[in-house]
Structures are given as structure tokens and as C-alpha cells.
Short mmCIF file of C-alpha atoms in Angstrom, two decimals:
data_model
loop_
_atom_site.label_atom_id
_atom_site.label_comp_id
_atom_site.label_asym_id
_atom_site.label_seq_id
_atom_site.Cartn_x
_atom_site.Cartn_y
_atom_site.Cartn_z
CA UNK A 1 -20.12 20.05 -8.70
CA UNK A 2 -18.53 18.80 -5.54
CA UNK A 3 -14.81 18.74 -5.68
CA UNK A 4 -14.16 16.01 -3.20
CA UNK A 5 -15.50 12.16 -3.36
CA UNK A 6 -15.36 10.52 -0.40
CA UNK A 7 -15.58 7.12 0.69
CA UNK A 8 -16.60 4.74 3.53
CA UNK A 9 -13.19 3.82 5.58
CA UNK A 10 -15.06 0.38 6.53
CA UNK A 11 -16.29 -1.74 3.90
CA UNK A 12 -14.08 -1.51 0.99
CA UNK A 13 -11.15 -2.60 -0.10
CA UNK A 14 -8.90 -0.85 -2.68
CA UNK A 15 -7.01 -3.13 -5.19
CA UNK A 16 -4.24 -1.88 -8.09
CA UNK A 17 -3.53 -4.40 -11.07
CA UNK A 18 -6.40 -7.23 -10.08
CA UNK A 19 -5.74 -9.75 -12.41
CA UNK A 20 -2.11 -9.79 -13.22
CA UNK A 21 0.09 -12.68 -13.06
CA UNK A 22 3.75 -13.02 -12.52
CA UNK A 23 3.50 -8.56 -12.21
CA UNK A 24 3.02 -6.84 -8.89
CA UNK A 25 -0.31 -6.42 -7.33
CA UNK A 26 -1.00 -3.84 -4.94
CA UNK A 27 -3.39 -3.77 -2.40
CA UNK A 28 -4.10 -0.81 -0.31
CA UNK A 29 -6.74 -0.86 2.02
CA UNK A 30 -10.27 0.45 2.43
CA UNK A 31 -10.78 1.03 -1.03
CA UNK A 32 -11.04 -1.41 -4.13
CA UNK A 33 -10.62 0.10 -7.77
CA UNK A 34 -10.37 -1.65 -10.36
CA UNK A 35 -8.05 -0.27 -13.46
CA UNK A 36 -9.05 -2.77 -15.69
CA UNK A 37 -13.01 -2.52 -15.34
CA UNK A 38 -13.22 -5.60 -14.41
CA UNK A 39 -16.58 -6.60 -11.99
CA UNK A 40 -15.36 -6.39 -8.16
CA UNK A 41 -17.24 -9.80 -7.89
CA UNK A 42 -17.27 -11.58 -4.26
CA UNK A 43 -14.62 -14.44 -4.17
CA UNK A 44 -15.77 -17.75 -5.53
CA UNK A 45 -13.89 -19.86 -3.00
CA UNK A 46 -15.90 -23.16 -2.30
CA UNK A 47 -14.19 -24.37 0.67
CA UNK A 48 -14.77 -24.89 4.02
CA UNK A 49 -13.96 -21.69 6.37
CA UNK A 50 -13.73 -24.01 9.16
CA UNK A 51 -10.86 -25.83 7.39
CA UNK A 52 -9.42 -22.19 6.97
CA UNK A 53 -9.70 -21.26 10.53
CA UNK A 54 -8.07 -24.48 11.70
CA UNK A 55 -5.33 -24.16 9.44
CA UNK A 56 -4.77 -20.26 10.30
CA UNK A 57 -4.84 -20.99 14.13
CA UNK A 58 -2.22 -23.59 13.79
CA UNK A 59 0.01 -21.25 12.02
CA UNK A 60 -0.49 -18.33 14.12
CA UNK A 61 -0.22 -19.58 17.54
CA UNK A 62 -0.26 -15.65 18.77
CA UNK A 63 -4.35 -15.70 17.93
CA UNK A 64 -6.35 -17.59 20.26
CA UNK A 65 -9.61 -17.67 17.79
CA UNK A 66 -9.60 -17.02 14.06
CA UNK A 67 -13.27 -16.97 12.24
CA UNK A 68 -12.66 -15.67 8.52
CA UNK A 69 -14.68 -14.97 5.61
CA UNK A 70 -13.45 -15.18 1.98
CA UNK A 71 -13.40 -12.01 0.47
CA UNK A 72 -11.46 -11.27 -2.82
CA UNK A 73 -9.31 -13.82 -5.03
CA UNK A 74 -6.18 -12.94 -6.76
CA UNK A 75 -4.99 -14.28 -10.12
CA UNK A 76 -1.13 -14.62 -8.68
CA UNK A 77 -0.43 -18.25 -10.30
CA UNK A 78 -1.75 -20.76 -12.94
CA UNK A 79 -0.77 -23.49 -10.58
CA UNK A 80 -2.78 -22.66 -7.19
CA UNK A 81 -5.79 -20.36 -6.07
CA UNK A 82 -5.31 -17.37 -3.97
CA UNK A 83 -7.66 -15.21 -1.72
CA UNK A 84 -7.88 -12.43 1.06
CA UNK A 85 -9.78 -13.42 4.18
CA UNK A 86 -11.34 -11.14 6.34
CA UNK A 87 -11.98 -11.37 10.23
CA UNK A 88 -13.56 -7.94 10.77
CA UNK A 89 -13.36 -4.24 9.70
CA UNK A 90 -11.64 -2.54 12.94
CA UNK A 91 -8.47 -1.37 13.11
CA UNK A 92 -6.03 -3.69 13.99
CA UNK A 93 -7.46 -6.71 13.00
CA UNK A 94 -5.58 -9.45 10.90
CA UNK A 95 -6.86 -9.97 7.55
CA UNK A 96 -5.07 -13.17 5.53
CA UNK A 97 -3.95 -14.23 2.34
CA UNK A 98 -4.20 -18.18 1.73
CA UNK A 99 -2.88 -20.29 -1.27
CA UNK A 100 -4.87 -23.42 -1.86
CA UNK A 101 -4.94 -26.48 -4.28
CA UNK A 102 -8.16 -26.43 -6.96
CA UNK A 103 -9.60 -29.31 -4.53
CA UNK A 104 -9.17 -26.44 -1.21
CA UNK A 105 -6.31 -27.85 0.29
CA UNK A 106 -4.79 -25.09 2.09
CA UNK A 107 -1.06 -24.54 1.17
CA UNK A 108 0.40 -21.48 2.97
CA UNK A 109 -0.68 -17.99 4.55
CA UNK A 110 0.30 -15.27 5.12
CA UNK A 111 -1.49 -12.29 7.91
CA UNK A 112 -1.59 -8.58 7.88
CA UNK A 113 -3.55 -5.58 9.12
CA UNK A 114 -4.76 -3.59 6.52
CA UNK A 115 -5.01 -0.67 8.46
CA UNK A 116 -3.68 0.44 11.90
CA UNK A 117 -4.00 3.27 14.58
CA UNK A 118 -1.32 6.51 14.36
CA UNK A 119 -1.46 9.34 16.01
CA UNK A 120 -1.38 12.18 13.87
CA UNK A 121 -1.57 15.37 15.05
CA UNK A 122 -2.53 14.51 18.55
CA UNK A 123 -5.57 12.49 16.81
CA UNK A 124 -5.80 8.81 16.60
CA UNK A 125 -6.34 7.90 12.99
CA UNK A 126 -6.75 4.81 10.77
CA UNK A 127 -3.79 4.57 8.90
CA UNK A 128 -3.55 2.16 5.67
CA UNK A 129 -0.95 -0.12 5.07
CA UNK A 130 0.40 -1.25 1.27
CA UNK A 131 0.31 -5.13 0.34
CA UNK A 132 2.52 -5.56 -2.60
CA UNK A 133 2.32 -9.22 -4.20
CA UNK A 134 4.03 -10.72 -7.32
CA UNK A 135 4.38 -14.28 -8.48
CA UNK A 136 7.70 -14.60 -6.28
CA UNK A 137 7.56 -12.49 -3.24
CA UNK A 138 5.73 -10.04 -1.02
CA UNK A 139 6.67 -6.91 0.65
CA UNK A 140 4.12 -5.56 3.42
CA UNK A 141 4.65 -1.81 4.63
CA UNK A 142 3.10 -1.51 7.95
CA UNK A 143 3.87 2.13 9.95
CA UNK A 144 7.97 2.27 9.86
CA UNK A 145 8.35 -1.34 9.13
CA UNK A 146 9.14 -3.48 5.76
CA UNK A 147 8.28 -7.14 5.97
CA UNK A 148 9.30 -9.35 2.96
CA UNK A 149 7.89 -12.81 2.08
CA UNK A 150 9.23 -15.25 -0.34
CA UNK A 151 6.43 -17.39 -2.46
CA UNK A 152 7.73 -20.23 -4.03
CA UNK A 153 6.38 -21.76 -7.14
CA UNK A 154 4.06 -24.35 -5.62
CA UNK A 155 1.93 -21.22 -3.48
CA UNK A 156 4.36 -21.86 0.06
CA UNK A 157 5.18 -18.31 1.67
CA UNK A 158 8.05 -18.10 3.38
CA UNK A 159 9.38 -14.99 6.00
CA UNK A 160 12.42 -13.71 4.24
CA UNK A 161 13.56 -10.73 6.29
CA UNK A 162 11.79 -7.03 8.05
CA UNK A 163 13.32 -3.75 8.40
CA UNK A 164 12.39 -1.03 11.09
CA UNK A 165 13.14 1.92 10.06
CA UNK A 166 13.43 3.92 13.14
CA UNK A 167 16.34 6.27 11.83
CA UNK A 168 18.86 7.16 8.45
CA UNK A 169 20.55 4.82 9.23
CA UNK A 170 17.59 2.03 8.29
CA UNK A 171 16.47 4.49 5.95
CA UNK A 172 19.70 3.93 3.89
CA UNK A 173 19.63 0.05 4.16
CA UNK A 174 16.12 -0.36 2.14
CA UNK A 175 17.95 -0.55 -1.16
CA UNK A 176 20.62 -2.90 -0.33
CA UNK A 177 18.30 -4.90 1.45
CA UNK A 178 15.28 -5.23 -0.94
CA UNK A 179 17.05 -4.39 -4.31
CA UNK A 180 13.69 -5.45 -6.08
CA UNK A 181 11.62 -3.27 -4.14
CA UNK A 182 8.74 -1.33 -6.39
CA UNK A 183 6.91 0.31 -3.77
CA UNK A 184 8.07 2.67 -0.61
CA UNK A 185 5.17 3.63 1.69
CA UNK A 186 6.07 4.49 5.09
CA UNK A 187 5.48 6.81 7.94
CA UNK A 188 8.62 7.48 9.50
CA UNK A 189 9.17 8.35 13.14
CA UNK A 190 11.31 11.12 12.40
CA UNK A 191 11.36 14.54 10.50
CA UNK A 192 11.54 13.99 6.65
CA UNK A 193 13.43 17.26 6.16
CA UNK A 194 16.50 15.54 7.45
CA UNK A 195 16.66 12.52 5.02
CA UNK A 196 16.26 13.83 1.70
CA UNK A 197 19.40 12.86 -0.02
CA UNK A 198 18.74 9.60 1.36
CA UNK A 199 15.37 8.84 0.35
CA UNK A 200 16.28 10.53 -3.32
CA UNK A 201 19.05 7.80 -3.34
CA UNK A 202 16.29 5.21 -2.89
CA UNK A 203 14.23 6.90 -5.43
CA UNK A 204 17.19 6.41 -8.22
CA UNK A 205 17.94 3.27 -6.82
CA UNK A 206 14.82 1.54 -7.16
CA UNK A 207 12.64 1.19 -10.00
CA UNK A 208 9.59 2.34 -8.00
CA UNK A 209 5.73 2.14 -9.23
CA UNK A 210 4.41 3.49 -5.92
CA UNK A 211 5.55 6.50 -3.51
CA UNK A 212 4.35 7.63 -0.48
CA UNK A 213 6.65 9.00 2.35
CA UNK A 214 5.39 10.91 5.83
CA UNK A 215 7.71 11.81 8.86
CA UNK A 216 6.82 12.41 12.49
CA UNK A 217 4.35 14.86 11.75
CA UNK A 218 2.17 11.95 9.70
CA UNK A 219 2.04 14.36 6.67
CA UNK A 220 2.44 12.50 2.94
CA UNK A 221 4.36 15.31 1.08
CA UNK A 222 6.88 14.71 -2.15
CA UNK A 223 8.48 18.58 -2.97
CA UNK A 224 11.42 17.54 -1.15
CA UNK A 225 12.49 14.98 -3.49
CA UNK A 226 11.79 17.20 -6.57
CA UNK A 227 15.12 18.70 -8.52
CA UNK A 228 14.09 21.07 -10.38
CA UNK A 229 17.17 21.28 -12.46
CA UNK A 230 16.22 17.64 -13.16
CA UNK A 231 19.36 15.85 -11.90
CA UNK A 232 17.82 13.65 -8.76
CA UNK A 233 14.47 12.62 -7.36
CA UNK A 234 11.33 12.06 -8.59
CA UNK A 235 11.72 14.01 -11.92
CA UNK A 236 14.11 12.10 -13.08
CA UNK A 237 13.19 8.70 -11.84
CA UNK A 238 9.61 8.17 -12.54
CA UNK A 239 9.41 6.14 -15.71
CA UNK A 240 7.31 3.53 -13.73
CA UNK A 241 5.72 5.68 -11.23
CA UNK A 242 2.05 4.81 -11.34
CA UNK A 243 0.76 5.83 -7.34
CA UNK A 244 1.66 8.73 -5.53
CA UNK A 245 0.36 9.42 -1.99
CA UNK A 246 0.31 13.62 -0.72
CA UNK A 247 -1.67 14.64 1.95
CA UNK A 248 -4.41 16.62 0.98
CA UNK A 249 -3.40 20.12 3.06
CA UNK A 250 0.22 19.46 2.10
CA UNK A 251 2.23 22.73 2.04
CA UNK A 252 4.32 21.33 -1.05
CA UNK A 253 5.25 23.93 -3.33
CA UNK A 254 2.78 24.12 -6.71
CA UNK A 255 5.91 24.68 -8.98
CA UNK A 256 7.90 21.47 -7.92
CA UNK A 257 5.08 19.35 -8.11
CA UNK A 258 3.93 20.79 -11.44
CA UNK A 259 7.39 19.27 -12.55
CA UNK A 260 5.83 15.66 -10.93
CA UNK A 261 2.74 16.59 -13.08
CA UNK A 262 4.35 16.77 -16.18
CA UNK A 263 7.50 14.90 -15.93
CA UNK A 264 5.82 11.83 -14.50
CA UNK A 265 3.52 10.65 -17.35
CA UNK A 266 3.14 7.31 -16.07
CA UNK A 267 1.36 8.56 -12.90
CA UNK A 268 -2.37 7.05 -12.97
CA UNK A 269 -3.67 8.07 -9.55
CA UNK A 270 -2.52 10.05 -6.48
CA UNK A 271 -3.96 9.81 -3.43
CA UNK A 272 -4.75 12.64 -1.27
CA UNK A 273 -4.88 11.73 2.59
CA UNK A 274 -7.67 13.40 4.83
CA UNK A 275 -6.93 13.79 8.21
CA UNK A 276 -10.00 16.35 9.10
CA UNK A 277 -13.20 16.83 6.76
CA UNK A 278 -13.86 20.08 8.42
CA UNK A 279 -10.39 21.80 7.58
CA UNK A 280 -10.96 23.89 5.13
CA UNK A 281 -6.92 24.65 4.12
CA UNK A 282 -6.76 21.92 1.12
CA UNK A 283 -3.90 22.70 -1.03
CA UNK A 284 -5.98 23.32 -4.11
CA UNK A 285 -3.29 24.78 -6.10
CA UNK A 286 -1.63 20.95 -5.42
CA UNK A 287 -4.87 19.16 -5.96
CA UNK A 288 -5.59 20.97 -9.50
CA UNK A 289 -2.33 19.64 -10.64
CA UNK A 290 -3.97 16.31 -11.22
CA UNK A 291 -7.33 16.66 -12.26
CA UNK A 292 -8.08 13.17 -13.90
CA UNK A 293 -6.01 11.43 -11.64
CA UNK A 294 -6.91 12.59 -7.64
CA UNK A 295 -8.71 10.33 -5.33
CA UNK A 296 -9.46 11.64 -2.01
CA UNK A 297 -9.21 9.14 1.20
CA UNK A 298 -10.57 9.86 4.35
CA UNK A 299 -8.39 8.78 7.49
#
């Protein structure tokens, strides 16, 4: 029986909470997972791609030419329709979330990169971003940057604020700037060992459903945020945690991660990120803590 299942990183889109209205929907490239067993059907958008292209070119003037295709429909609101449009599968290519009326009149759009290039251990890898959408707000996580958009009940996106986390000072601002944040997915440009207490404060102050933190080594790890005395960190603040990101070669301590496995019963998926398929140093002791929840994702 094969231990790992690897997925093609170029052609799939990964979706959490596929058909929810007024609740957060999380989108993580490049896999698509339907947690509610709803068939993964292509978009039913019936309008003109040329009209969408023209709207996007007028909206995003820094892009010379845009040619998109509908990819995935989302049920964000009963009052308008929402579709993700893609413009290619290469790293650093923009995709778009577009809201429109029943007669295909475009209302508003935002852009995002489903993945970016990142140097990890001296190797250029494709790193996923995270997009969280609800009925009234959007959070987009790209590397060490968080961008928040407001979403009106008529389907209009408005840029609210953004934060680039370049130091521990900006990191400490997250819960004040984004008090409704339910995802924390960042690749920080400094060592996480220097900001453990700050991250634990964020875990305590935010009602997190998604947690993934990496430092300047690019390693997604979690044991620094586990208190074996159950006084702080993940084990006492994970009642709603659904998705956890770890590195396949993590050096996390098994005794600490076992506390997460037992205390955080709401966890549905643990994503083990893979840099080198030929690397045999995988931390099987940690991996085996989540036998029914693990997903392996090749960078």
C-alpha cells in the first residue's frame, strides 16, 4: 500500500466548503477537494469571455492584455453569481474572482495569484496562496502579506486594508487590524522561533479555522505553538480549527503534535507539504498521527 498520494500541481484547484452561503469558503491552489461530496462540475457561466476580459482590463490597468476562461462557480450569495476565472497555469499568473448578475452583467472583480515562486532551501518552488471568502469580506494571503477586501450585499469588492509582515512588530498587529480573521497562513521572512509568544497570542485572540505558519526556512511547523500544560497555544484554542499545514520533513516533536491530534478534534485535514520527492527524511512519526486526515502536497 502506498503511503503517499501525489497530485498534479498544474491542473487542479483545491476548495474547502464548496457551497456555503454566509460562511467562510477557503480556496487553496492547486488542489480541489469537495468536502460535501458535491460533484466537481465546470463553471456554468454562460456570458461572453470577451466582456469579462474587457471589464478586467479596464479594472486592472497595469495588465496589458487579459484572456480568461471560467473555471469554478461559488455560492457566495443568492443575490448575485460568482465565478473564478483563470488565465493560465503558470506561477505568478493572476486569476480573478468575478461577481455578476443573473443576466451576466459584471459587477465587480478582484485578482489573486493562486501560487507564487518562492526560494525554499536554495530551490525555487511553487508556493500556494490562500483565499478566504465570506458574504461580507475577503482575505487573501500571499507569502507574508495579508490583504482584506470588503464585499457588499450587492456584490461589490472594495479594498479595505493590507499588511506586509516584515517583522515581529507587524505580526503583532494582525489581530488588531483583522479581528474577524479565521485563517492564518503566512511565510515569514524571519525565524518563527523569535516570535512564538506573539503567534500564540494570535492563536488565542483569533477564532482560527486554518493555521499554517512558516519562517524564513520555508518550513511549516506547529510544535512551537503547543503547550503541554494546556495553558496556551493550539491545544487550548483549536475548537474550530479545521485545516493545519505542516512540512513533510518537519522536525516537530511527536509528543507535542500528538497533543494537537488529540485535543483538536475539529481538524478535518492536515496538509503535509513536500519539497523533494526523493528526500527520504519524512517525519513518519508525525505523519502517522493523522492517518485519516493527511493530504500530501508537492511544492
